[in-house]
PDB file of C-alpha atoms and ligand atoms in Angstrom:
ATOM      1  CA  UNK W  19      14.928 146.336  -0.680  1.00 98.00           C
ATOM      2  CA  UNK W  20      14.583 149.984  -1.563  1.00 98.00           C
ATOM      3  CA  UNK W  21      12.299 152.525   0.140  1.00 98.00           C
ATOM      4  CA  UNK W  22      10.945 155.055  -2.351  1.00 98.00           C
ATOM      5  CA  UNK W  23       9.123 158.224  -1.366  1.00 98.00           C
ATOM      6  CA  UNK W  24       8.461 160.013  -4.676  1.00 98.00           C
ATOM      7  CA  UNK W  25       6.284 159.105  -7.662  1.00 98.00           C
ATOM      8  CA  UNK W  26       9.110 160.025 -10.051  1.00 98.00           C
ATOM      9  CA  UNK W  27      11.563 157.598  -8.413  1.00 98.00           C
ATOM     10  CA  UNK W  28       8.924 154.891  -8.333  1.00 98.00           C
ATOM     11  CA  UNK W  29       8.159 155.312 -12.039  1.00 98.00           C
ATOM     12  CA  UNK W  30      11.897 155.167 -12.859  1.00 98.00           C
ATOM     13  CA  UNK W  31      12.315 151.896 -10.937  1.00 98.00           C
ATOM     14  CA  UNK W  32       9.204 150.401 -12.544  1.00 98.00           C
ATOM     15  CA  UNK W  33      10.387 151.335 -16.052  1.00 98.00           C
ATOM     16  CA  UNK W  34      13.739 149.635 -15.377  1.00 98.00           C
ATOM     17  CA  UNK W  35      11.984 146.422 -14.233  1.00 98.00           C
ATOM     18  CA  UNK W  36       9.604 146.463 -17.223  1.00 98.00           C
ATOM     19  CA  UNK W  37      12.572 146.970 -19.577  1.00 98.00           C
ATOM     20  CA  UNK W  38      14.053 143.727 -18.205  1.00 98.00           C
ATOM     21  CA  UNK W  39      10.754 141.930 -18.816  1.00 98.00           C
ATOM     22  CA  UNK W  40      10.154 141.367 -15.089  1.00 98.00           C
ATOM     23  CA  UNK W  41       6.629 140.739 -13.809  1.00 98.00           C
ATOM     24  CA  UNK W  42       5.450 143.091 -11.083  1.00 98.00           C
ATOM     25  CA  UNK W  43       3.132 142.391  -8.154  1.00 98.00           C
ATOM     26  CA  UNK W  44       1.656 145.134  -5.976  1.00 98.00           C
ATOM     27  CA  UNK W  45       0.400 144.906  -2.396  1.00 98.00           C
ATOM     28  CA  UNK W  46      -1.292 148.185  -1.392  1.00 98.00           C
ATOM     29  CA  UNK W  47      -1.302 148.727   2.398  1.00 98.00           C
ATOM     30  CA  UNK W  48      -1.706 151.462   4.966  1.00 97.00           C
ATOM     31  CA  UNK W  49       1.177 150.049   7.019  1.00 97.00           C
ATOM     32  CA  UNK W  50       1.028 148.813  10.630  1.00 95.00           C
ATOM     33  CA  UNK W  51       1.648 145.490   8.987  1.00 97.00           C
ATOM     34  CA  UNK W  52       0.649 142.194  10.552  1.00 96.00           C
ATOM     35  CA  UNK W  53       0.632 138.555   9.535  1.00 97.00           C
ATOM     36  CA  UNK W  54      -2.395 139.169   7.276  1.00 97.00           C
ATOM     37  CA  UNK W  55      -0.366 141.614   5.171  1.00 98.00           C
ATOM     38  CA  UNK W  56       2.648 139.309   5.351  1.00 98.00           C
ATOM     39  CA  UNK W  57       0.576 136.502   3.786  1.00 98.00           C
ATOM     40  CA  UNK W  58      -0.318 138.796   0.847  1.00 98.00           C
ATOM     41  CA  UNK W  59       3.309 139.826   0.385  1.00 98.00           C
ATOM     42  CA  UNK W  60       4.554 136.203   0.545  1.00 98.00           C
ATOM     43  CA  UNK W  61       2.053 135.216  -2.146  1.00 98.00           C
ATOM     44  CA  UNK W  62       3.077 138.212  -4.248  1.00 98.00           C
ATOM     45  CA  UNK W  63       6.789 137.365  -3.909  1.00 98.00           C
ATOM     46  CA  UNK W  64       6.100 133.766  -4.934  1.00 98.00           C
ATOM     47  CA  UNK W  65       4.128 134.770  -8.056  1.00 98.00           C
ATOM     48  CA  UNK W  66       6.074 137.756  -9.445  1.00 98.00           C
ATOM     49  CA  UNK W  67       9.677 138.734 -10.211  1.00 98.00           C
ATOM     50  CA  UNK W  68       9.284 142.051  -8.426  1.00 98.00           C
ATOM     51  CA  UNK W  69       7.130 142.910  -5.400  1.00 99.00           C
ATOM     52  CA  UNK W  70       6.127 146.497  -4.659  1.00 99.00           C
ATOM     53  CA  UNK W  71       4.395 147.231  -1.343  1.00 98.00           C
ATOM     54  CA  UNK W  72       2.838 150.649  -0.827  1.00 98.00           C
ATOM     55  CA  UNK W  73       2.661 151.939   2.742  1.00 98.00           C
ATOM     56  CA  UNK W  74       0.406 154.974   2.738  1.00 98.00           C
ATOM     57  CA  UNK W  75      -2.239 155.979   5.259  1.00 97.00           C
ATOM     58  CA  UNK W  76      -4.612 157.388   2.678  1.00 97.00           C
ATOM     59  CA  UNK W  77      -6.327 160.493   4.117  1.00 96.00           C
ATOM     60  CA  UNK W  78      -9.047 160.584   1.451  1.00 95.00           C
ATOM     61  CA  UNK W  79     -10.636 157.315   2.590  1.00 95.00           C
ATOM     62  CA  UNK W  80     -11.130 158.422   6.217  1.00 92.00           C
ATOM     63  CA  UNK W  81     -14.360 160.216   6.958  1.00 85.00           C
ATOM     64  CA  UNK W  82     -13.475 160.400  10.636  1.00 86.00           C
ATOM     65  CA  UNK W  83     -10.535 162.689  11.445  1.00 89.00           C
ATOM     66  CA  UNK W  84      -9.898 161.000  14.789  1.00 89.00           C
ATOM     67  CA  UNK W  85      -9.662 157.577  13.130  1.00 86.00           C
ATOM     68  CA  UNK W  86      -7.108 159.004  10.655  1.00 93.00           C
ATOM     69  CA  UNK W  87      -5.061 160.635  13.433  1.00 93.00           C
ATOM     70  CA  UNK W  88      -5.071 157.448  15.526  1.00 90.00           C
ATOM     71  CA  UNK W  89      -4.287 155.071  12.681  1.00 91.00           C
ATOM     72  CA  UNK W  90      -1.085 153.273  13.763  1.00 90.00           C
ATOM     73  CA  UNK W  91       2.080 154.210  11.839  1.00 94.00           C
ATOM     74  CA  UNK W  92       5.267 152.127  12.030  1.00 94.00           C
ATOM     75  CA  UNK W  93       7.270 152.449   8.790  1.00 97.00           C
ATOM     76  CA  UNK W  94      10.578 151.269  10.255  1.00 97.00           C
ATOM     77  CA  UNK W  95       9.104 148.068  11.674  1.00 97.00           C
ATOM     78  CA  UNK W  96       7.056 147.540   8.483  1.00 98.00           C
ATOM     79  CA  UNK W  97      10.178 147.885   6.330  1.00 98.00           C
ATOM     80  CA  UNK W  98      12.032 145.268   8.414  1.00 98.00           C
ATOM     81  CA  UNK W  99       9.190 142.804   7.977  1.00 98.00           C
ATOM     82  CA  UNK W 100       8.913 143.464   4.228  1.00 98.00           C
ATOM     83  CA  UNK W 101      12.660 143.092   3.772  1.00 98.00           C
ATOM     84  CA  UNK W 102      12.602 139.724   5.591  1.00 98.00           C
ATOM     85  CA  UNK W 103       9.834 138.463   3.276  1.00 98.00           C
ATOM     86  CA  UNK W 104      11.628 139.500   0.101  1.00 98.00           C
ATOM     87  CA  UNK W 105       9.764 142.612  -1.106  1.00 98.00           C
ATOM     88  CA  UNK W 106      11.841 144.654  -3.590  1.00 98.00           C
ATOM     89  CA  UNK W 107      10.359 148.140  -3.242  1.00 98.00           C
ATOM     90  CA  UNK W 108       8.400 149.927  -0.521  1.00 98.00           C
ATOM     91  CA  UNK W 109       6.571 152.999  -1.776  1.00 98.00           C
ATOM     92  CA  UNK W 110       5.916 155.319   1.179  1.00 98.00           C
ATOM     93  CA  UNK W 111       4.972 158.809  -0.086  1.00 98.00           C
ATOM     94  CA  UNK W 112       3.687 161.729   1.988  1.00 97.00           C
ATOM     95  CA  UNK W 113       0.055 162.785   1.345  1.00 96.00           C
ATOM     96  CA  UNK W 114       1.402 165.936  -0.371  1.00 96.00           C
ATOM     97  CA  UNK W 115       3.495 163.818  -2.738  1.00 97.00           C
ATOM     98  CA  UNK W 116       0.523 161.618  -3.553  1.00 97.00           C
ATOM     99  CA  UNK W 117      -2.154 164.295  -4.001  1.00 96.00           C
ATOM    100  CA  UNK W 118      -2.594 167.892  -5.071  1.00 92.00           C
ATOM    101  CA  UNK W 119      -4.489 170.117  -2.607  1.00 90.00           C
ATOM    102  CA  UNK W 120      -7.663 169.621  -4.684  1.00 88.00           C
ATOM    103  CA  UNK W 121      -7.366 165.865  -4.778  1.00 90.00           C
ATOM    104  CA  UNK W 122      -6.915 165.795  -0.999  1.00 89.00           C
ATOM    105  CA  UNK W 123     -10.515 167.026  -0.645  1.00 84.00           C
ATOM    106  CA  UNK W 124     -11.753 163.699  -2.035  1.00 71.00           C
ATOM    107  CA  UNK W 125     -13.999 165.251  -4.669  1.00 74.00           C
ATOM    108  CA  UNK W 126     -13.169 162.229  -6.818  1.00 72.00           C
ATOM    109  CA  UNK W 127     -16.455 160.535  -7.777  1.00 83.00           C
ATOM    110  CA  UNK W 128     -16.780 157.121  -9.255  1.00 86.00           C
ATOM    111  CA  UNK W 129     -19.613 154.802 -10.280  1.00 90.00           C
ATOM    112  CA  UNK W 130     -19.367 151.488  -8.433  1.00 92.00           C
ATOM    113  CA  UNK W 131     -22.465 149.939  -9.982  1.00 91.00           C
ATOM    114  CA  UNK W 132     -24.264 150.139  -6.626  1.00 93.00           C
ATOM    115  CA  UNK W 133     -21.662 148.074  -4.742  1.00 96.00           C
ATOM    116  CA  UNK W 134     -20.932 151.083  -2.538  1.00 93.00           C
ATOM    117  CA  UNK W 135     -24.547 151.728  -1.525  1.00 92.00           C
ATOM    118  CA  UNK W 136     -24.563 149.088   1.209  1.00 96.00           C
ATOM    119  CA  UNK W 137     -22.737 148.229   4.432  1.00 97.00           C
ATOM    120  CA  UNK W 138     -19.388 150.115   4.701  1.00 96.00           C
ATOM    121  CA  UNK W 139     -20.367 152.421   1.845  1.00 94.00           C
ATOM    122  CA  UNK W 140     -23.586 153.397   3.605  1.00 95.00           C
ATOM    123  CA  UNK W 141     -21.873 153.893   6.977  1.00 95.00           C
ATOM    124  CA  UNK W 142     -18.767 155.685   5.672  1.00 93.00           C
ATOM    125  CA  UNK W 143     -19.832 158.075   2.889  1.00 90.00           C
ATOM    126  CA  UNK W 144     -16.950 158.781   0.492  1.00 91.00           C
ATOM    127  CA  UNK W 145     -14.799 155.963   1.898  1.00 94.00           C
ATOM    128  CA  UNK W 146     -14.716 153.849  -1.263  1.00 95.00           C
ATOM    129  CA  UNK W 147     -14.166 156.916  -3.462  1.00 94.00           C
ATOM    130  CA  UNK W 148     -11.020 157.523  -1.450  1.00 95.00           C
ATOM    131  CA  UNK W 149      -9.959 153.879  -1.683  1.00 96.00           C
ATOM    132  CA  UNK W 150     -10.428 153.779  -5.454  1.00 95.00           C
ATOM    133  CA  UNK W 151      -8.733 157.163  -5.838  1.00 95.00           C
ATOM    134  CA  UNK W 152      -5.545 155.867  -4.220  1.00 97.00           C
ATOM    135  CA  UNK W 153      -5.655 152.321  -5.601  1.00 97.00           C
ATOM    136  CA  UNK W 154      -6.217 153.482  -9.198  1.00 95.00           C
ATOM    137  CA  UNK W 155      -3.332 155.944  -8.806  1.00 96.00           C
ATOM    138  CA  UNK W 156      -1.096 153.134  -7.525  1.00 98.00           C
ATOM    139  CA  UNK W 157      -2.135 150.950 -10.466  1.00 97.00           C
ATOM    140  CA  UNK W 158      -1.190 153.728 -12.927  1.00 96.00           C
ATOM    141  CA  UNK W 159       2.175 154.295 -11.215  1.00 97.00           C
ATOM    142  CA  UNK W 160       3.205 150.667 -10.672  1.00 98.00           C
ATOM    143  CA  UNK W 161       1.493 149.072 -13.709  1.00 97.00           C
ATOM    144  CA  UNK W 162       1.382 145.745 -11.882  1.00 98.00           C
ATOM    145  CA  UNK W 163       0.627 142.381 -13.476  1.00 98.00           C
ATOM    146  CA  UNK W 164      -1.070 141.307 -10.246  1.00 98.00           C
ATOM    147  CA  UNK W 165      -2.423 143.169  -7.215  1.00 98.00           C
ATOM    148  CA  UNK W 166      -3.228 141.503  -3.889  1.00 98.00           C
ATOM    149  CA  UNK W 167      -5.983 142.375  -1.393  1.00 98.00           C
ATOM    150  CA  UNK W 168      -7.304 140.685   1.742  1.00 98.00           C
ATOM    151  CA  UNK W 169     -10.822 139.254   1.931  1.00 98.00           C
ATOM    152  CA  UNK W 170     -11.342 140.789   5.373  1.00 98.00           C
ATOM    153  CA  UNK W 171     -12.307 143.955   3.493  1.00 98.00           C
ATOM    154  CA  UNK W 172     -14.671 141.954   1.313  1.00 98.00           C
ATOM    155  CA  UNK W 173     -16.639 144.940   0.007  1.00 98.00           C
ATOM    156  CA  UNK W 174     -13.418 146.782  -0.854  1.00 98.00           C
ATOM    157  CA  UNK W 175     -12.222 143.733  -2.785  1.00 98.00           C
ATOM    158  CA  UNK W 176     -15.538 143.541  -4.685  1.00 97.00           C
ATOM    159  CA  UNK W 177     -15.275 147.236  -5.600  1.00 97.00           C
ATOM    160  CA  UNK W 178     -11.659 146.900  -6.755  1.00 97.00           C
ATOM    161  CA  UNK W 179     -12.626 143.887  -8.895  1.00 96.00           C
ATOM    162  CA  UNK W 180     -15.416 146.029 -10.361  1.00 95.00           C
ATOM    163  CA  UNK W 181     -13.081 148.951 -11.032  1.00 95.00           C
ATOM    164  CA  UNK W 182     -10.467 146.815 -12.765  1.00 94.00           C
ATOM    165  CA  UNK W 183     -12.845 144.548 -14.689  1.00 92.00           C
ATOM    166  CA  UNK W 184     -16.203 146.228 -15.312  1.00 88.00           C
ATOM    167  CA  UNK W 185     -15.958 150.007 -14.782  1.00 86.00           C
ATOM    168  CA  UNK W 186     -15.046 152.740 -17.270  1.00 85.00           C
ATOM    169  CA  UNK W 187     -11.440 152.270 -16.052  1.00 87.00           C
ATOM    170  CA  UNK W 188     -11.406 148.567 -16.995  1.00 88.00           C
ATOM    171  CA  UNK W 189      -8.701 147.913 -19.578  1.00 89.00           C
ATOM    172  CA  UNK W 190      -6.674 150.981 -18.620  1.00 93.00           C
ATOM    173  CA  UNK W 191      -4.518 148.907 -16.263  1.00 93.00           C
ATOM    174  CA  UNK W 192      -3.300 146.418 -18.908  1.00 91.00           C
ATOM    175  CA  UNK W 193      -3.859 142.752 -18.081  1.00 91.00           C
ATOM    176  CA  UNK W 194      -3.955 143.384 -14.381  1.00 96.00           C
ATOM    177  CA  UNK W 195      -5.186 140.482 -12.274  1.00 97.00           C
ATOM    178  CA  UNK W 196      -6.827 141.254  -8.912  1.00 98.00           C
ATOM    179  CA  UNK W 197      -6.128 138.526  -6.387  1.00 98.00           C
ATOM    180  CA  UNK W 198      -8.174 138.138  -3.190  1.00 98.00           C
ATOM    181  CA  UNK W 199      -6.521 136.327  -0.279  1.00 98.00           C
ATOM    182  CA  UNK W 200      -8.232 134.646   2.702  1.00 97.00           C
ATOM    183  CA  UNK W 201      -8.598 136.304   6.107  1.00 98.00           C
ATOM    184  CA  UNK W 202      -5.754 135.504   8.491  1.00 98.00           C
ATOM    185  CA  UNK W 203      -6.875 134.928  12.095  1.00 98.00           C
ATOM    186  CA  UNK W 204      -5.167 134.627  15.450  1.00 97.00           C
ATOM    187  CA  UNK W 205      -5.464 131.149  16.946  1.00 97.00           C
ATOM    188  CA  UNK W 206      -8.288 132.596  19.067  1.00 97.00           C
ATOM    189  CA  UNK W 207     -10.242 133.331  15.863  1.00 98.00           C
ATOM    190  CA  UNK W 208      -9.838 137.128  15.977  1.00 98.00           C
ATOM    191  CA  UNK W 209      -9.341 138.458  12.438  1.00 98.00           C
ATOM    192  CA  UNK W 210      -5.982 140.220  12.172  1.00 98.00           C
ATOM    193  CA  UNK W 211      -6.310 143.970  11.749  1.00 96.00           C
ATOM    194  CA  UNK W 212      -4.037 146.971  12.222  1.00 93.00           C
ATOM    195  CA  UNK W 213      -6.805 148.369  14.431  1.00 93.00           C
ATOM    196  CA  UNK W 214      -6.321 145.476  16.917  1.00 95.00           C
ATOM    197  CA  UNK W 215      -3.251 147.409  18.117  1.00 92.00           C
ATOM    198  CA  UNK W 216      -5.665 149.919  19.630  1.00 93.00           C
ATOM    199  CA  UNK W 217      -7.457 147.284  21.747  1.00 96.00           C
ATOM    200  CA  UNK W 218      -6.541 146.866  25.415  1.00 96.00           C
ATOM    201  CA  UNK W 219      -5.899 143.296  26.615  1.00 97.00           C
ATOM    202  CA  UNK W 220      -9.456 143.136  28.025  1.00 97.00           C
ATOM    203  CA  UNK W 221     -11.007 144.536  24.840  1.00 98.00           C
ATOM    204  CA  UNK W 222      -9.091 141.998  22.775  1.00 97.00           C
ATOM    205  CA  UNK W 223     -10.589 139.231  24.914  1.00 98.00           C
ATOM    206  CA  UNK W 224     -14.068 140.760  24.506  1.00 98.00           C
ATOM    207  CA  UNK W 225     -13.609 141.030  20.719  1.00 98.00           C
ATOM    208  CA  UNK W 226     -13.258 137.243  20.433  1.00 98.00           C
ATOM    209  CA  UNK W 227     -17.047 137.018  20.654  1.00 98.00           C
ATOM    210  CA  UNK W 228     -17.238 138.472  17.121  1.00 98.00           C
ATOM    211  CA  UNK W 229     -15.523 135.645  15.236  1.00 98.00           C
ATOM    212  CA  UNK W 230     -16.906 133.043  17.669  1.00 98.00           C
ATOM    213  CA  UNK W 231     -20.450 134.167  16.852  1.00 98.00           C
ATOM    214  CA  UNK W 232     -19.797 134.247  13.101  1.00 98.00           C
ATOM    215  CA  UNK W 233     -18.465 130.680  13.190  1.00 98.00           C
ATOM    216  CA  UNK W 234     -21.397 129.517  15.356  1.00 98.00           C
ATOM    217  CA  UNK W 235     -23.759 131.052  12.826  1.00 98.00           C
ATOM    218  CA  UNK W 236     -22.561 128.525  10.222  1.00 98.00           C
ATOM    219  CA  UNK W 237     -24.232 125.853  12.393  1.00 98.00           C
ATOM    220  CA  UNK W 238     -27.359 127.952  12.958  1.00 98.00           C
ATOM    221  CA  UNK W 239     -27.712 128.286   9.179  1.00 98.00           C
ATOM    222  CA  UNK W 240     -27.817 124.487   8.865  1.00 97.00           C
ATOM    223  CA  UNK W 241     -30.603 123.987  11.404  1.00 97.00           C
ATOM    224  CA  UNK W 242     -33.978 122.944   9.999  1.00 97.00           C
ATOM    225  CA  UNK W 243     -36.124 125.977   9.255  1.00 96.00           C
ATOM    226  CA  UNK W 244     -33.206 128.422   9.513  1.00 98.00           C
ATOM    227  CA  UNK W 245     -33.732 131.579   7.468  1.00 98.00           C
ATOM    228  CA  UNK W 246     -31.265 134.283   6.510  1.00 98.00           C
ATOM    229  CA  UNK W 247     -33.337 136.839   8.416  1.00 98.00           C
ATOM    230  CA  UNK W 248     -33.341 134.892  11.690  1.00 98.00           C
ATOM    231  CA  UNK W 249     -29.643 133.933  11.516  1.00 98.00           C
ATOM    232  CA  UNK W 250     -28.796 137.577  10.796  1.00 98.00           C
ATOM    233  CA  UNK W 251     -30.794 138.757  13.813  1.00 98.00           C
ATOM    234  CA  UNK W 252     -29.368 136.024  16.077  1.00 98.00           C
ATOM    235  CA  UNK W 253     -25.806 137.124  15.207  1.00 98.00           C
ATOM    236  CA  UNK W 254     -26.648 140.747  16.026  1.00 98.00           C
ATOM    237  CA  UNK W 255     -28.367 139.827  19.317  1.00 98.00           C
ATOM    238  CA  UNK W 256     -25.573 137.460  20.396  1.00 98.00           C
ATOM    239  CA  UNK W 257     -22.806 140.006  19.813  1.00 98.00           C
ATOM    240  CA  UNK W 258     -24.791 142.877  21.333  1.00 98.00           C
ATOM    241  CA  UNK W 259     -25.375 140.768  24.467  1.00 98.00           C
ATOM    242  CA  UNK W 260     -21.626 140.926  25.194  1.00 98.00           C
ATOM    243  CA  UNK W 261     -20.830 143.980  27.361  1.00 98.00           C
ATOM    244  CA  UNK W 262     -18.399 146.257  25.479  1.00 98.00           C
ATOM    245  CA  UNK W 263     -19.524 145.241  21.993  1.00 98.00           C
ATOM    246  CA  UNK W 264     -22.000 147.061  19.781  1.00 98.00           C
ATOM    247  CA  UNK W 265     -22.927 145.905  16.300  1.00 98.00           C
ATOM    248  CA  UNK W 266     -23.110 148.649  13.673  1.00 98.00           C
ATOM    249  CA  UNK W 267     -24.429 146.244  11.049  1.00 98.00           C
ATOM    250  CA  UNK W 268     -24.523 142.569  10.238  1.00 98.00           C
ATOM    251  CA  UNK W 269     -25.766 141.803   6.756  1.00 98.00           C
ATOM    252  CA  UNK W 270     -25.947 138.518   4.930  1.00 98.00           C
ATOM    253  CA  UNK W 271     -25.577 139.371   1.240  1.00 98.00           C
ATOM    254  CA  UNK W 272     -24.823 137.741  -2.088  1.00 98.00           C
ATOM    255  CA  UNK W 273     -21.049 137.475  -2.586  1.00 97.00           C
ATOM    256  CA  UNK W 274     -21.192 139.003  -6.092  1.00 95.00           C
ATOM    257  CA  UNK W 275     -23.849 141.716  -5.872  1.00 96.00           C
ATOM    258  CA  UNK W 276     -23.487 142.503  -2.146  1.00 97.00           C
ATOM    259  CA  UNK W 277     -27.275 142.802  -2.125  1.00 96.00           C
ATOM    260  CA  UNK W 278     -29.434 141.220   0.587  1.00 96.00           C
ATOM    261  CA  UNK W 279     -30.222 137.605  -0.158  1.00 97.00           C
ATOM    262  CA  UNK W 280     -32.743 135.142   1.249  1.00 96.00           C
ATOM    263  CA  UNK W 281     -30.630 132.068   0.559  1.00 97.00           C
ATOM    264  CA  UNK W 282     -27.374 130.884   2.126  1.00 98.00           C
ATOM    265  CA  UNK W 283     -26.082 129.877  -1.326  1.00 97.00           C
ATOM    266  CA  UNK W 284     -23.136 132.066  -2.366  1.00 97.00           C
ATOM    267  CA  UNK W 285     -23.839 134.212   0.722  1.00 98.00           C
ATOM    268  CA  UNK W 286     -21.454 136.091   2.952  1.00 98.00           C
ATOM    269  CA  UNK W 287     -22.175 137.718   6.304  1.00 98.00           C
ATOM    270  CA  UNK W 288     -20.349 141.005   6.877  1.00 98.00           C
ATOM    271  CA  UNK W 289     -20.170 142.571  10.313  1.00 98.00           C
ATOM    272  CA  UNK W 290     -18.914 145.806  11.807  1.00 98.00           C
ATOM    273  CA  UNK W 291     -18.704 146.006  15.572  1.00 98.00           C
ATOM    274  CA  UNK W 292     -17.524 148.688  17.950  1.00 98.00           C
ATOM    275  CA  UNK W 293     -15.333 147.213  20.654  1.00 98.00           C
ATOM    276  CA  UNK W 294     -15.093 150.217  22.956  1.00 95.00           C
ATOM    277  CA  UNK W 295     -13.989 153.013  20.599  1.00 93.00           C
ATOM    278  CA  UNK W 296     -12.396 150.683  18.050  1.00 94.00           C
ATOM    279  CA  UNK W 297     -14.348 149.771  14.912  1.00 95.00           C
ATOM    280  CA  UNK W 298     -13.674 146.185  13.830  1.00 97.00           C
ATOM    281  CA  UNK W 299     -14.870 144.338  10.737  1.00 98.00           C
ATOM    282  CA  UNK W 300     -15.049 140.634   9.948  1.00 98.00           C
ATOM    283  CA  UNK W 301     -16.970 138.304   7.642  1.00 98.00           C
ATOM    284  CA  UNK W 302     -17.917 134.700   7.091  1.00 98.00           C
ATOM    285  CA  UNK W 303     -18.876 132.801   3.936  1.00 98.00           C
ATOM    286  CA  UNK W 304     -21.912 130.506   4.288  1.00 98.00           C
ATOM    287  CA  UNK W 305     -20.802 128.483   1.252  1.00 84.00           C
TER     288      UNK W 305
HETATM  289  O1  PAF X 193      -7.135 147.923   2.724  1.00 71.41           O
HETATM  290  C1  PAF X 193      -6.380 148.901   2.919  1.00 71.41           C
HETATM  291  O2  PAF X 193      -5.452 148.841   3.743  1.00 71.41           O
HETATM  292  C2  PAF X 193      -6.608 150.192   2.157  1.00 71.41           C
HETATM  293  O3  PAF X 193      -7.961 150.438   1.974  1.00 71.41           O
HETATM  294  C3  PAF X 193      -5.862 150.230   0.798  1.00 71.41           C
HETATM  295  C4  PAF X 193      -6.368 149.176  -0.151  1.00 71.41           C
HETATM  296  C5  PAF X 193      -4.371 150.042   1.054  1.00 71.41           C
HETATM  297  C6  PAF X 193      -6.074 151.597   0.136  1.00 71.41           C
HETATM  298  O4  PAF X 193      -5.605 152.627   0.938  1.00 71.41           O
END
């Protein structure tokens, strides 16, 4: 496995692989890798000749400086894990290598067909512009056949699908396939996240109420007379009743449009909860 830190070296390696007719899979990450990332990388390794994993804490997608500063960084440990899974290249550039000073200001603007007007997009203005800025750049550099993303960031996945398949950029990435992979959970139910590293042992215990409530809500949705509105409210009230947790939003939306829905068909519930100072997200599909 080779660790690459410049765009020029990455492009040289990619050209050499393409010249040999090898298929290329890309797993974009911000590092602090856990079993959720490992599952994406394993799938990528099994479906492509060459696996590229980017490890880059992308400054342009953080609208909170403290969150960016505190984001866990562990390149050495990440590289060991990626090597053991069979990744071929790790691309770990500095922000200065990735962006010009202008680009760093996240003035990049993109039309997401409204998918960014809700939930995370509403709470974190500019966040998805930053995500698409870095992901589109990675697509241009790596020219992957397939790119892998976790469903924990369901709205991000929907926006990346939109970018690659329906936006003005669609078609500029060749025959790229975007592949969404299921959430990986601890046995306790807690969705794996790099941010879990910032939870104390007590907070981690407290955070279990998030996934427990989401799973319980599948039963509430099946009760006679259940409506989307009352299940949504019951989830919010149940999580907020746990000392140490505070719901930022819980919305049950259509899985394609991400717009509010009044039916559980093709619906997904997306939650963001503060557990102490740590912002956690999770989701559950109703069917
Ligand atoms: O999901 C993430 O870790 C990031 O948003 C991504 C896709 C690597 C872009 O920085």
